[in-house]
Tab-separated table of C-alpha atoms and ligand atoms in Angstrom:
chain	number	residue	atom	x	y	z
A	1	UNK	CA	110.240	89.282	135.434
A	2	UNK	CA	108.395	86.059	134.885
A	3	UNK	CA	104.940	84.551	134.796
A	4	UNK	CA	106.146	81.504	136.736
A	5	UNK	CA	108.421	80.770	139.690
A	6	UNK	CA	106.216	79.186	142.335
A	7	UNK	CA	107.883	75.787	142.098
A	8	UNK	CA	111.447	77.123	141.995
A	9	UNK	CA	113.774	77.492	144.985
A	10	UNK	CA	116.597	79.304	143.309
A	11	UNK	CA	116.893	82.218	140.952
A	12	UNK	CA	117.449	81.627	137.254
A	13	UNK	CA	120.944	82.413	136.065
A	14	UNK	CA	121.204	85.737	134.235
A	15	UNK	CA	122.871	83.929	131.378
A	16	UNK	CA	119.912	81.573	131.071
A	17	UNK	CA	117.423	84.393	131.397
A	18	UNK	CA	118.952	86.232	128.420
A	19	UNK	CA	119.300	83.044	126.440
A	20	UNK	CA	115.666	82.137	127.039
A	21	UNK	CA	114.140	85.522	126.313
A	22	UNK	CA	112.466	86.090	122.949
A	23	UNK	CA	111.279	89.640	123.682
A	24	UNK	CA	114.002	91.130	121.500
A	25	UNK	CA	112.298	89.733	118.407
A	26	UNK	CA	108.777	88.622	119.340
A	27	UNK	CA	107.928	92.198	120.343
A	28	UNK	CA	106.831	92.482	116.710
A	29	UNK	CA	103.774	90.432	117.729
A	30	UNK	CA	102.409	92.877	120.321
A	31	UNK	CA	99.389	93.930	118.290
A	32	UNK	CA	98.361	90.365	117.602
A	33	UNK	CA	98.982	89.341	121.192
A	34	UNK	CA	96.641	92.028	122.450
A	35	UNK	CA	94.071	91.298	119.745
A	36	UNK	CA	94.117	87.612	120.778
A	37	UNK	CA	93.813	88.478	124.471
A	38	UNK	CA	90.815	90.725	123.829
A	39	UNK	CA	89.032	87.932	121.933
A	40	UNK	CA	89.945	85.477	124.704
A	41	UNK	CA	88.570	87.712	127.436
A	42	UNK	CA	85.336	88.305	125.542
A	43	UNK	CA	84.943	84.542	125.285
A	44	UNK	CA	85.660	84.062	129.007
A	45	UNK	CA	82.870	86.515	129.842
A	46	UNK	CA	80.478	84.944	127.349
A	47	UNK	CA	81.103	81.554	128.987
A	48	UNK	CA	80.607	83.059	132.464
A	49	UNK	CA	84.198	82.396	133.478
A	50	UNK	CA	84.731	86.148	133.970
A	51	UNK	CA	82.120	88.796	134.818
A	52	UNK	CA	81.283	91.497	132.290
A	53	UNK	CA	82.890	94.081	134.589
A	54	UNK	CA	86.119	92.084	134.737
A	55	UNK	CA	86.073	91.693	130.967
A	56	UNK	CA	85.577	95.434	130.428
A	57	UNK	CA	88.316	96.301	132.882
A	58	UNK	CA	90.810	93.914	131.243
A	59	UNK	CA	89.959	95.079	127.717
A	60	UNK	CA	90.363	98.700	128.775
A	61	UNK	CA	93.773	97.890	130.210
A	62	UNK	CA	94.841	96.002	127.083
A	63	UNK	CA	93.729	98.829	124.809
A	64	UNK	CA	95.641	101.360	126.893
A	65	UNK	CA	98.783	99.205	126.559
A	66	UNK	CA	98.275	98.953	122.790
A	67	UNK	CA	97.794	102.702	122.488
A	68	UNK	CA	100.859	103.486	124.576
A	69	UNK	CA	103.043	101.113	122.563
A	70	UNK	CA	101.726	102.551	119.281
A	71	UNK	CA	102.427	106.083	120.476
A	72	UNK	CA	105.888	105.209	121.729
A	73	UNK	CA	104.957	105.923	125.364
A	74	UNK	CA	105.517	102.325	126.403
A	75	UNK	CA	108.714	100.742	125.116
A	76	UNK	CA	108.845	96.987	124.744
A	77	UNK	CA	112.017	96.288	126.674
A	78	UNK	CA	113.226	95.020	130.017
A	79	UNK	CA	113.813	91.629	131.483
A	80	UNK	CA	110.671	89.904	130.321
A	81	UNK	CA	110.655	86.387	128.968
A	82	UNK	CA	108.606	87.224	125.915
A	83	UNK	CA	105.938	89.533	124.507
A	84	UNK	CA	103.176	87.530	126.191
A	85	UNK	CA	104.754	88.045	129.621
A	86	UNK	CA	105.389	91.692	128.808
A	87	UNK	CA	101.740	92.413	127.977
A	88	UNK	CA	100.321	90.388	130.877
A	89	UNK	CA	102.658	91.882	133.484
A	90	UNK	CA	102.039	95.388	132.229
A	91	UNK	CA	98.316	94.719	132.411
A	92	UNK	CA	98.622	93.557	136.016
A	93	UNK	CA	100.651	96.597	136.956
A	94	UNK	CA	98.031	98.849	135.332
A	95	UNK	CA	94.756	97.297	136.514
A	96	UNK	CA	95.886	95.203	139.480
A	97	UNK	CA	94.473	91.852	140.628
A	98	UNK	CA	91.872	91.518	137.863
A	99	UNK	CA	94.685	91.432	135.329
A	100	UNK	CA	95.777	88.116	136.803
A	101	UNK	CA	92.602	86.551	135.434
A	102	UNK	CA	93.496	87.156	131.781
A	103	UNK	CA	95.410	83.903	131.403
A	104	UNK	CA	92.534	81.706	132.659
A	105	UNK	CA	91.958	78.767	130.282
A	106	UNK	CA	94.900	79.642	128.089
A	107	UNK	CA	98.563	78.695	127.751
A	108	UNK	CA	101.383	80.584	126.122
A	109	UNK	CA	101.526	77.635	123.735
A	110	UNK	CA	98.169	78.352	122.103
A	111	UNK	CA	98.789	82.077	122.604
A	112	UNK	CA	102.024	82.130	120.607
A	113	UNK	CA	100.591	79.777	117.968
A	114	UNK	CA	97.730	82.259	117.554
A	115	UNK	CA	99.878	85.415	117.517
A	116	UNK	CA	102.223	83.943	114.954
A	117	UNK	CA	99.368	82.835	112.701
A	118	UNK	CA	97.725	86.243	112.832
A	119	UNK	CA	101.046	87.872	112.004
A	120	UNK	CA	101.763	85.398	109.192
A	121	UNK	CA	98.321	85.895	107.654
A	122	UNK	CA	98.834	89.668	107.537
A	123	UNK	CA	102.310	89.336	106.011
A	124	UNK	CA	100.948	86.925	103.390
A	125	UNK	CA	98.241	89.458	102.486
A	126	UNK	CA	100.849	92.204	102.234
A	127	UNK	CA	102.960	90.045	99.936
A	128	UNK	CA	99.909	89.453	97.726
A	129	UNK	CA	99.328	93.229	97.490
A	130	UNK	CA	102.918	93.735	96.386
A	131	UNK	CA	102.633	90.920	93.837
A	132	UNK	CA	99.570	92.659	92.381
A	133	UNK	CA	101.500	95.957	92.156
A	134	UNK	CA	104.411	94.269	90.429
A	135	UNK	CA	102.080	92.549	87.963
A	136	UNK	CA	100.681	95.970	87.071
A	137	UNK	CA	104.157	97.432	86.597
A	138	UNK	CA	105.046	94.542	84.275
A	139	UNK	CA	101.918	94.981	82.142
A	140	UNK	CA	102.616	98.706	81.784
A	141	UNK	CA	106.247	98.173	80.888
A	142	UNK	CA	105.274	95.520	78.349
A	143	UNK	CA	102.557	97.663	76.771
A	144	UNK	CA	104.991	100.541	76.376
A	145	UNK	CA	107.597	98.261	74.827
A	146	UNK	CA	105.951	95.956	72.366
A	147	UNK	CA	109.181	95.910	70.361
A	148	UNK	CA	111.172	93.204	68.635
A	149	UNK	CA	113.993	91.584	70.527
A	150	UNK	CA	115.867	88.303	70.356
A	151	UNK	CA	114.590	85.433	72.447
A	152	UNK	CA	117.318	83.233	73.925
A	153	UNK	CA	118.066	79.679	74.860
A	154	UNK	CA	121.447	78.899	76.464
A	155	UNK	CA	121.837	82.707	76.408
A	156	UNK	CA	122.342	82.396	72.641
A	157	UNK	CA	120.056	84.231	70.254
A	158	UNK	CA	117.364	81.763	69.238
A	159	UNK	CA	114.139	83.179	67.766
A	160	UNK	CA	112.373	86.507	67.530
A	161	UNK	CA	110.134	87.615	70.397
A	162	UNK	CA	109.124	91.006	71.719
A	163	UNK	CA	110.244	92.692	74.906
A	164	UNK	CA	106.609	92.601	76.003
A	165	UNK	CA	106.312	88.864	75.436
A	166	UNK	CA	109.541	88.229	77.315
A	167	UNK	CA	108.636	90.328	80.341
A	168	UNK	CA	105.117	88.900	80.441
A	169	UNK	CA	106.654	85.504	81.213
A	170	UNK	CA	107.378	86.978	84.654
A	171	UNK	CA	103.788	88.177	84.924
A	172	UNK	CA	102.695	84.569	84.541
A	173	UNK	CA	105.142	83.427	87.225
A	174	UNK	CA	103.680	86.033	89.560
A	175	UNK	CA	100.152	84.818	88.845
A	176	UNK	CA	101.225	81.437	90.213
A	177	UNK	CA	103.032	83.078	93.149
A	178	UNK	CA	99.853	84.889	94.073
A	179	UNK	CA	97.828	81.675	93.939
A	180	UNK	CA	100.372	79.900	96.131
A	181	UNK	CA	100.173	82.654	98.738
A	182	UNK	CA	96.352	82.713	98.664
A	183	UNK	CA	96.365	78.971	99.105
A	184	UNK	CA	98.719	79.227	102.085
A	185	UNK	CA	96.265	81.636	103.730
A	186	UNK	CA	93.387	79.286	103.004
A	187	UNK	CA	95.203	76.271	104.488
A	188	UNK	CA	96.266	78.076	107.679
A	189	UNK	CA	92.909	79.701	108.314
A	190	UNK	CA	92.148	77.830	111.577
A	191	UNK	CA	92.412	79.185	115.096
A	192	UNK	CA	94.634	77.405	117.658
A	193	UNK	CA	93.301	79.513	120.564
A	194	UNK	CA	91.710	77.308	123.207
A	195	UNK	CA	94.023	74.317	122.652
A	196	UNK	CA	95.795	75.586	125.783
A	197	UNK	CA	99.070	73.837	126.631
A	198	UNK	CA	98.300	70.726	124.571
A	199	UNK	CA	95.145	69.069	125.832
A	200	UNK	CA	92.566	71.806	126.245
A	201	UNK	CA	91.048	72.962	129.500
A	202	UNK	CA	88.533	71.824	132.076
A	203	UNK	CA	86.647	75.109	131.667
A	204	UNK	CA	83.726	75.138	129.316
A	205	UNK	CA	85.210	77.476	126.739
A	206	UNK	CA	83.969	78.385	123.259
A	207	UNK	CA	86.621	78.009	120.576
A	208	UNK	CA	84.160	78.709	117.784
A	209	UNK	CA	83.550	82.133	119.292
A	210	UNK	CA	87.237	83.127	119.431
A	211	UNK	CA	87.896	81.670	115.972
A	212	UNK	CA	85.115	83.825	114.522
A	213	UNK	CA	86.105	86.871	116.546
A	214	UNK	CA	89.661	86.652	115.185
A	215	UNK	CA	88.582	86.148	111.586
A	216	UNK	CA	89.417	82.448	111.221
A	217	UNK	CA	87.260	79.994	109.281
A	218	UNK	CA	87.106	77.579	112.240
A	219	UNK	CA	89.085	76.353	115.268
A	220	UNK	CA	91.729	73.627	114.673
A	221	UNK	CA	90.526	70.020	115.030
A	222	UNK	CA	93.369	68.617	117.111
A	223	UNK	CA	94.847	70.427	120.115
A	224	UNK	CA	98.303	68.848	119.952
A	225	UNK	CA	98.513	69.776	116.299
A	226	UNK	CA	97.124	73.242	116.965
A	227	UNK	CA	99.886	74.226	119.384
A	228	UNK	CA	102.769	72.594	117.540
A	229	UNK	CA	101.942	73.212	113.893
A	230	UNK	CA	104.287	75.595	112.117
A	231	UNK	CA	103.427	74.347	108.613
A	232	UNK	CA	101.832	77.693	107.838
A	233	UNK	CA	105.126	79.527	108.333
A	234	UNK	CA	106.998	76.903	106.317
A	235	UNK	CA	104.449	77.130	103.538
A	236	UNK	CA	104.646	80.917	103.366
A	237	UNK	CA	108.452	80.822	103.406
A	238	UNK	CA	108.354	78.218	100.685
A	239	UNK	CA	106.080	80.421	98.549
A	240	UNK	CA	108.435	83.320	99.382
A	241	UNK	CA	111.415	81.295	98.187
A	242	UNK	CA	109.730	80.664	94.843
A	243	UNK	CA	108.897	84.372	94.532
A	244	UNK	CA	112.535	85.209	95.234
A	245	UNK	CA	113.703	82.664	92.654
A	246	UNK	CA	111.514	84.430	90.083
A	247	UNK	CA	112.680	87.896	91.134
A	248	UNK	CA	116.267	86.718	91.065
A	249	UNK	CA	115.966	85.402	87.497
A	250	UNK	CA	114.436	88.691	86.414
A	251	UNK	CA	117.197	90.564	88.266
A	252	UNK	CA	119.800	88.543	86.437
A	253	UNK	CA	118.236	89.512	83.098
A	254	UNK	CA	118.089	93.165	84.127
A	255	UNK	CA	121.768	93.056	85.090
A	256	UNK	CA	122.742	91.451	81.784
A	257	UNK	CA	120.511	93.691	79.657
A	258	UNK	CA	121.819	96.846	81.312
A	259	UNK	CA	125.459	95.955	80.603
A	260	UNK	CA	127.102	97.832	77.742
A	261	UNK	CA	127.555	94.472	76.001
A	262	UNK	CA	123.779	94.145	75.638
A	263	UNK	CA	122.583	97.721	76.140
A	264	UNK	CA	118.927	96.604	75.813
A	265	UNK	CA	117.730	98.670	78.775
A	266	UNK	CA	118.608	101.553	81.003
A	267	UNK	CA	117.854	101.403	84.697
A	268	UNK	CA	116.731	104.784	86.036
A	269	UNK	CA	119.024	106.830	88.268
A	270	UNK	CA	116.498	106.309	91.066
A	271	UNK	CA	117.300	102.615	91.205
A	272	UNK	CA	121.009	102.599	90.367
A	273	UNK	CA	124.129	103.491	92.290
A	274	UNK	CA	127.576	104.794	91.454
A	275	UNK	CA	131.102	103.712	92.172
A	276	UNK	CA	133.320	105.462	94.721
A	277	UNK	CA	136.352	105.160	92.439
A	278	UNK	CA	135.146	104.818	88.852
A	279	UNK	CA	133.227	107.975	87.942
A	280	UNK	CA	131.669	106.494	84.797
A	281	UNK	CA	129.967	103.609	86.605
A	282	UNK	CA	126.219	103.136	86.980
A	283	UNK	CA	125.607	99.913	88.830
A	284	UNK	CA	122.459	97.757	88.925
A	285	UNK	CA	122.643	97.375	92.718
A	286	UNK	CA	118.893	97.036	93.191
A	287	UNK	CA	118.771	93.962	90.967
A	288	UNK	CA	121.964	92.567	92.479
A	289	UNK	CA	120.608	92.961	96.008
A	290	UNK	CA	117.393	91.163	95.088
A	291	UNK	CA	119.475	88.364	93.565
A	292	UNK	CA	121.659	88.344	96.686
A	293	UNK	CA	118.803	88.319	99.186
A	294	UNK	CA	117.346	85.235	97.523
A	295	UNK	CA	119.932	83.049	99.261
A	296	UNK	CA	118.883	84.464	102.629
A	297	UNK	CA	115.215	83.678	102.064
A	298	UNK	CA	116.025	80.092	100.998
A	299	UNK	CA	118.098	79.904	104.189
A	300	UNK	CA	115.141	81.043	106.301
A	301	UNK	CA	113.035	78.242	104.826
A	302	UNK	CA	115.748	75.618	105.368
A	303	UNK	CA	116.339	76.787	108.943
A	304	UNK	CA	112.678	76.408	109.901
A	305	UNK	CA	112.261	73.065	108.150
A	306	UNK	CA	115.330	71.815	110.002
A	307	UNK	CA	114.232	73.241	113.356
A	308	UNK	CA	110.887	71.466	113.063
A	309	UNK	CA	112.024	68.131	111.731
A	310	UNK	CA	112.864	66.299	114.943
A	311	UNK	CA	110.444	67.820	117.430
A	312	UNK	CA	108.106	65.439	119.252
A	313	UNK	CA	104.557	66.616	119.954
A	314	UNK	CA	103.486	69.010	121.241
A	315	UNK	CA	105.187	72.380	122.004
A	316	UNK	CA	108.961	72.433	122.562
A	317	UNK	CA	111.091	75.497	123.133
A	318	UNK	CA	112.912	74.861	119.856
A	319	UNK	CA	109.845	76.417	118.298
A	320	UNK	CA	110.722	79.833	119.678
A	321	UNK	CA	113.339	79.806	116.908
A	322	UNK	CA	110.569	79.884	114.283
A	323	UNK	CA	110.174	83.659	114.293
A	324	UNK	CA	113.315	85.567	113.383
A	325	UNK	CA	113.822	83.812	110.052
A	326	UNK	CA	110.175	84.219	109.202
A	327	UNK	CA	110.228	87.939	110.040
A	328	UNK	CA	113.352	88.471	108.021
A	329	UNK	CA	112.276	86.323	105.062
A	330	UNK	CA	108.850	87.922	104.668
A	331	UNK	CA	110.251	91.447	105.162
A	332	UNK	CA	112.835	90.816	102.485
A	333	UNK	CA	110.266	89.513	100.021
A	334	UNK	CA	108.052	92.556	100.582
A	335	UNK	CA	110.914	94.999	100.038
A	336	UNK	CA	112.240	93.107	96.995
A	337	UNK	CA	108.779	93.146	95.378
A	338	UNK	CA	108.533	96.895	96.028
A	339	UNK	CA	112.011	97.579	94.640
A	340	UNK	CA	111.353	95.480	91.551
A	341	UNK	CA	108.098	97.386	90.874
A	342	UNK	CA	109.917	100.708	91.211
A	343	UNK	CA	112.779	99.602	89.021
A	344	UNK	CA	110.495	98.295	86.257
A	345	UNK	CA	108.224	101.370	86.326
A	346	UNK	CA	111.210	103.601	85.597
A	347	UNK	CA	113.060	101.340	83.161
A	348	UNK	CA	113.816	102.436	79.573
A	349	UNK	CA	114.050	99.915	76.756
A	350	UNK	CA	116.449	100.785	73.916
A	351	UNK	CA	114.167	99.820	71.064
A	352	UNK	CA	116.755	100.388	68.322
A	353	UNK	CA	119.251	98.109	70.044
A	354	UNK	CA	116.824	95.259	70.682
A	355	UNK	CA	115.532	95.521	67.095
A	356	UNK	CA	119.038	95.497	65.601
A	357	UNK	CA	120.029	92.565	67.786
A	358	UNK	CA	117.302	90.564	66.079
A	359	UNK	CA	119.065	90.963	62.744
A	360	UNK	CA	122.243	89.342	63.991
A	361	UNK	CA	122.150	85.749	65.034
A	362	UNK	CA	120.041	84.099	62.322
A	363	UNK	CA	116.858	84.320	64.335
A	364	UNK	CA	114.864	83.375	61.244
A	365	UNK	CA	116.788	80.162	60.595
A	366	UNK	CA	114.074	77.925	62.089
A	367	UNK	CA	111.463	79.672	59.967
A	368	UNK	CA	113.757	79.206	56.926
A	369	UNK	CA	113.689	75.471	57.567
A	370	UNK	CA	109.908	75.625	58.051
A	371	UNK	CA	109.688	77.352	54.651
A	372	UNK	CA	111.490	74.455	52.929
A	373	UNK	CA	109.115	72.038	54.656
A	374	UNK	CA	106.184	73.886	53.064
A	375	UNK	CA	107.905	73.162	49.727
A	376	UNK	CA	107.883	69.431	50.413
A	377	UNK	CA	111.375	68.957	51.908
A	378	UNK	CA	111.517	66.775	55.050
A	379	UNK	CA	112.355	68.841	58.147
A	380	UNK	CA	115.656	67.058	58.876
A	381	UNK	CA	116.919	67.849	55.350
A	382	UNK	CA	115.579	71.406	55.592
A	383	UNK	CA	117.468	71.809	58.902
A	384	UNK	CA	120.720	70.697	57.207
A	385	UNK	CA	120.228	73.004	54.195
A	386	UNK	CA	119.631	76.048	56.388
A	387	UNK	CA	122.607	75.038	58.532
A	388	UNK	CA	124.803	75.123	55.454
A	389	UNK	CA	123.395	78.540	54.526
A	390	UNK	CA	124.162	79.854	58.028
A	391	UNK	CA	127.738	78.627	57.719
A	392	UNK	CA	128.012	80.358	54.351
A	393	UNK	CA	126.543	83.597	55.747
A	394	UNK	CA	128.943	83.542	58.673
A	395	UNK	CA	131.842	83.184	56.303
A	396	UNK	CA	130.703	86.168	54.204
A	397	UNK	CA	129.373	88.209	57.169
A	398	UNK	CA	125.845	88.381	55.812
A	399	UNK	CA	122.297	87.264	56.700
A	400	UNK	CA	119.910	84.722	55.183
A	401	UNK	CA	117.491	87.435	54.004
A	402	UNK	CA	120.346	89.327	52.272
A	403	UNK	CA	121.147	86.431	49.931
A	404	UNK	CA	119.531	86.712	46.497
A	405	UNK	CA	117.437	83.924	45.058
A	406	UNK	CA	120.268	82.697	42.838
A	407	UNK	CA	122.510	82.267	45.857
A	408	UNK	CA	119.791	80.528	47.820
A	409	UNK	CA	119.040	78.150	44.977
A	410	UNK	CA	122.640	76.911	45.128
A	411	UNK	CA	121.604	75.285	48.434
A	412	UNK	CA	118.153	74.103	47.343
A	413	UNK	CA	115.965	74.357	44.267
A	414	UNK	CA	112.929	74.676	46.483
A	415	UNK	CA	113.627	78.354	47.296
A	416	UNK	CA	111.327	80.868	45.615
A	417	UNK	CA	110.602	84.600	45.820
A	418	UNK	CA	108.136	84.036	48.714
A	419	UNK	CA	111.038	83.015	51.019
A	420	UNK	CA	111.723	86.674	51.868
A	421	UNK	CA	108.245	87.322	53.167
A	422	UNK	CA	108.301	84.000	55.031
A	423	UNK	CA	111.482	84.746	56.982
A	424	UNK	CA	110.812	88.441	57.558
A	425	UNK	CA	111.202	89.012	61.334
A	426	UNK	CA	107.886	90.776	61.850
A	427	UNK	CA	106.063	88.163	59.856
A	428	UNK	CA	107.683	85.210	61.647
A	429	UNK	CA	106.529	86.827	64.848
A	430	UNK	CA	102.993	87.267	63.587
A	431	UNK	CA	102.700	83.577	62.850
A	432	UNK	CA	102.782	80.797	65.407
A	433	UNK	CA	102.371	81.261	69.137
A	434	UNK	CA	103.057	84.941	69.192
A	435	UNK	CA	100.058	86.007	67.126
A	436	UNK	CA	98.018	87.208	70.071
A	437	UNK	CA	100.707	89.430	71.553
A	438	UNK	CA	101.515	91.452	68.472
A	439	UNK	CA	98.257	93.418	68.722
B	501	LIG	N1	108.291	82.692	123.687
B	501	LIG	C1	107.694	81.426	123.441
B	501	LIG	C2	107.784	81.081	121.955
B	501	LIG	O1	107.961	81.966	121.184
B	501	LIG	C3	106.272	81.437	123.873
B	501	LIG	C4	105.725	80.114	124.268
B	501	LIG	C5	106.335	79.645	125.533
B	501	LIG	N2	105.771	78.423	125.991
B	501	LIG	C6	106.344	77.682	126.925
B	501	LIG	N3	105.730	76.576	127.240
B	501	LIG	N4	107.428	78.036	127.537
B	501	LIG	O2	107.658	79.941	121.540
């Protein structure tokens, strides 16, 4: 069933009909399609293109379709070309001839551009909500676990930090993610409705009215751009990709920390799974799936960028391929944010293990060198002296702070009793950049 056909002599091949139809996936847009049509019809009546009675009749019909879909009484299926055809043809079959007036001064090109923007805006807002929830879960987890742990570079123990300080790095990433998503909403906040196919309409329509009615800041400035712009979807998918990169890095840490080799954390039973053969196993599947889904979201972004890159203005059917990847990418980001919040809220940190790990790995070596600098030794020499001490400690399986003053003085005369306080792990943490987080 189609909205066109007047200029055709022969029937479309069934193969082509299936190939061309987007109903299977764009049915997700039904709510936005109806919302857009209601705003459009109100505008048509305001501009005296439709009578008030016609407007009321059409709106009543559209609302009844919306209600029936919501309640599962009307299934979005059948041989329709897309969701726009589905709604319009159902309207005509419900209210008759008047329904045929709905599409006055509109094209499916501005209609789909509108529906997709409305959908994208809502998904972006949902993602922001989930970012806020995850930020809260991180703050809570950090506050409950303000405990010493090694900080790493090259995955080698480097200097002392706290679990809280480490996890709060992700909080800061999410702050930027949230800003990026808010900015994407701000940039896309213009209505394409009224651009029609590409060059507007001869009717005297009111685009400001529909823009306001649909909650946009203003109508788009250029009609060709309005119907063929998919930057908003690319921008959201790009922000989603960065979110996933952050979640994937955190997942990787969770996976490593939960291994017996590290044993820094325990993932709750709620967010772990078992093995069908090895009874002892508790696997970090939630984190692994987040890490795994990251590739898919990057793929969604690449697919849309590639689809758009060679398309001349204005609308081309290639653009129908903009939706599935966007639906899947944004859905995945929302579920990964939810899963990460749940996993972090129920995570246990093994304080004794993280604290003990600090003692192995010479995490106070840099501070030892800093100490010698305070005694007048140039940093490069101080670095060498401490290096020699580390080598010595490794040989005798001991730590810098366990050496007595006599032993230390063999490496440098500058060592004094105050070295022990200076390289104490808690006190190294209290100095320098970490002062404010030790509260
Ligand atoms: N299903 C189409 C899409 O998603 C709707 C727009 C169709 N426009 C057209 N000129 N055939 O892009």
